[in-house]
Amino acid sequence: MGVADSLGSLSVCRAFTGLRPGAGRASTEVQLRTFIDKNRFLLVFAALSSVMGISVGVAKVTTTLYALDLQADEALLGLIAGSQSIGVLLMSIPIGLLVDHLGPSRLFVLGSLVAGTIYMALPTVPSPVFLLACTTAISFFMPMRFVSLSTVFMQQLETVGEGKAGWYRGTHMVGMFLLGPMLAASLTRALGFPGTYRLIGVSFLITVFMSSIVFGRYAARATPARSLRLSGVRSDLALLAQDVDLRSVCVIEFATQSVNSFFMFFIIPIGVTVAHLTAAEASGLLAWQGVTYIFALFSLGGLVGRVGHERTYLASLVLVPGALLLLGLSSDLAPLRVGGLILGLGLGLLQIANLTRIARIGARVGRGKVAGLHALVGPSGGLFGSTVGGLVGRSLGLQTMFLFLSVLFGVLLAVARRTSSAVAAVPSPSTAPAAAE
């Protein structure tokens, strides 16, 4: 067909449809603007969570490299690594109490400003002891950021839909475990440690400006906030013993993070020593599991919503133990890779189901306290998986730990079946009383 014929056909189509030149592009632009307006919160939230994840990922790798550059010994390296979790474990529940009392926005801004400032000041004294002090101090302010953000996201799931439940964890993980570590080495080479830490501090300040859109959507509690007392921390912990549904969710979250942490820390040495893989092949096991995990978080929320929490738990609590058995009994690359892929899929499904369930529980008993408990049990599970798993694995063998963890998830399967009726009885957020806010 010639150019003239093509132009003639295009003119006929325009005349028939009534479209003017450029109308298609204008229509696309209108649709794009409509999509952005409709999903503004989710898009800004995803960007904010990604920036937070990238900054944390860069900071973790940079801190390790900086400690090595300062010639920290093994004991100090261990203390520096552990110091990044101390404040998280101690402050998550108190911050949840403060979120209910003061609201999440002010706490997020305060935590970001203080942590960002400490990061900027960190390289001013080139000492591993000073590095340890700074990382410990920063860990006490980090819960102000992610407990506050988690509280808002739990509330907004009612608007954006539970199918997006995995986006919070997914966007954060992409930044923290994929983009951040990749950027850290390049940044330290290009900017040095002082420049990299200043950039990390600036990124914390950027999140302050981004947060206004996200936290502007938060609706304050309709009922009076709890009094700000230490007894509130004890009552939050007591809630775990009193609320069967919440306890079940927290146990599964603890175990999920334990398994994921153990896999991330030890699959590379297991691959090298047991399967005799190269470092690149062993690292690939970690990468494939992470990609599958993140894919599940972004893509399978709708599926979880259709099949329901009970079936999702049953499916994932079959997939995860099966993957752990494969990882614990295999000594070749192919089955180890398949085991990692299945593990990522199962853990992703568990995370989506858990996050939607946690949001519903938060609407019932208070989002701040639930976000604080969730922020406590997740890192506690990660610390348990990496430390206790490593210590026990030294005696039993690291690969044998996968078999032990498989039995743990078998027990959880029985727990999930026993509490399935409680899960089904939890009212959806749309039907929850307004006073539950």
XYZ file of C-alpha atoms in Angstrom, residues 212-360:
149
model
C 2.819 14.582 53.010
C 0.694 13.002 50.254
C 0.741 9.575 51.899
C 0.030 10.678 55.456
C -2.531 13.246 54.319
C -4.858 10.314 53.625
C -4.689 8.989 57.190
C -7.944 9.307 59.130
C -7.462 9.827 62.849
C -9.184 7.529 65.321
C -12.814 8.344 66.007
C -12.442 7.222 69.626
C -10.123 8.894 72.161
C -6.518 7.741 71.929
C -5.086 5.612 74.683
C -3.271 7.342 77.499
C 0.470 7.435 76.975
C 1.711 5.130 79.737
C 4.205 2.316 80.039
C 1.323 0.008 80.895
C 0.198 0.445 77.292
C 3.269 -1.515 76.179
C 2.383 -4.344 78.569
C -1.215 -4.356 77.363
C -0.061 -4.627 73.746
C 2.052 -7.654 74.619
C -0.837 -9.124 76.612
C -2.991 -8.776 73.512
C -0.938 -11.555 71.920
C -2.092 -13.930 74.642
C -5.699 -12.761 74.507
C -6.344 -12.538 70.747
C -6.077 -15.936 69.033
C -6.265 -14.442 65.543
C -3.486 -11.925 66.200
C -1.310 -14.550 67.859
C -1.688 -16.865 64.864
C -0.700 -14.086 62.446
C 2.333 -13.118 64.539
C 3.543 -16.716 64.851
C 3.324 -17.184 61.083
C 5.085 -13.842 60.498
C 7.857 -14.813 62.925
C 8.357 -18.181 61.235
C 8.195 -16.675 57.737
C 10.907 -14.147 58.505
C 12.990 -16.813 60.261
C 12.954 -19.052 57.199
C 13.635 -16.183 54.792
C 16.480 -14.855 56.923
C 18.091 -18.282 57.284
C 17.871 -18.865 53.534
C 19.369 -15.456 52.723
C 22.259 -15.820 55.159
C 23.223 -19.427 54.547
C 22.160 -20.614 51.091
C 25.403 -19.340 49.552
C 27.759 -21.223 51.934
C 25.484 -24.287 51.676
C 25.623 -24.138 47.893
C 29.403 -23.765 47.872
C 30.232 -26.439 50.473
C 27.487 -29.016 49.894
C 26.694 -28.720 46.180
C 30.213 -27.517 45.240
C 28.787 -24.579 43.303
C 30.778 -21.570 42.210
C 30.210 -18.321 44.067
C 28.215 -16.978 41.100
C 25.975 -20.073 40.974
C 25.376 -19.965 44.725
C 24.562 -16.253 44.577
C 22.124 -17.020 41.787
C 20.131 -19.224 44.180
C 19.583 -16.187 46.379
C 18.678 -13.967 43.425
C 16.109 -16.391 41.980
C 14.395 -16.860 45.319
C 14.236 -13.093 45.808
C 12.798 -12.477 42.339
C 10.084 -15.112 42.869
C 9.271 -13.699 46.303
C 8.909 -10.174 44.955
C 6.924 -11.387 41.921
C 4.441 -13.078 44.262
C 4.063 -9.940 46.394
C 3.237 -7.777 43.375
C 1.224 -10.218 41.277
C -0.691 -12.677 43.448
C -2.708 -10.362 45.692
C -5.780 -10.710 43.468
C -5.491 -14.493 43.561
C -5.312 -14.471 47.357
C -8.437 -12.310 47.455
C -10.330 -14.747 45.230
C -9.398 -18.007 46.946
C -9.472 -16.631 50.498
C -7.005 -16.611 53.373
C -7.645 -20.170 54.563
C -6.868 -21.789 51.207
C -3.889 -19.488 50.722
C -2.431 -20.500 54.067
C -2.980 -24.164 53.322
C -1.362 -23.846 49.879
C 1.649 -21.858 51.111
C 2.105 -24.033 54.153
C 2.420 -26.987 51.775
C 4.678 -25.155 49.311
C 7.103 -23.862 51.955
C 7.735 -27.166 53.801
C 8.038 -28.924 50.438
C 10.621 -26.384 49.302
C 12.515 -26.719 52.585
C 12.614 -30.501 52.248
C 14.018 -30.128 48.736
C 16.624 -27.650 49.953
C 17.547 -29.889 52.875
C 17.991 -33.065 50.842
C 19.516 -31.808 47.569
C 23.164 -31.551 46.609
C 22.852 -30.378 42.987
C 22.219 -26.994 41.425
C 18.913 -27.780 39.691
C 16.930 -29.055 42.721
C 18.373 -26.311 44.934
C 17.242 -23.723 42.384
C 13.755 -25.266 42.180
C 13.576 -25.344 45.964
C 14.460 -21.644 46.144
C 11.845 -20.738 43.532
C 9.100 -22.669 45.335
C 10.193 -21.164 48.656
C 9.930 -17.622 47.268
C 6.451 -18.335 45.900
C 5.216 -19.844 49.162
C 6.670 -17.080 51.346
C 5.182 -14.431 49.056
C 1.708 -15.962 49.362
C 2.094 -16.124 53.143
C 3.098 -12.465 53.287
C 0.100 -11.308 51.247
C -2.360 -13.320 53.332
C -0.732 -12.162 56.562
C -0.694 -8.485 55.597
C -4.382 -8.455 54.668
C -5.243 -10.291 57.869
C -3.148 -7.884 59.937
C -4.944 -4.924 58.339
C -8.315 -6.399 59.326
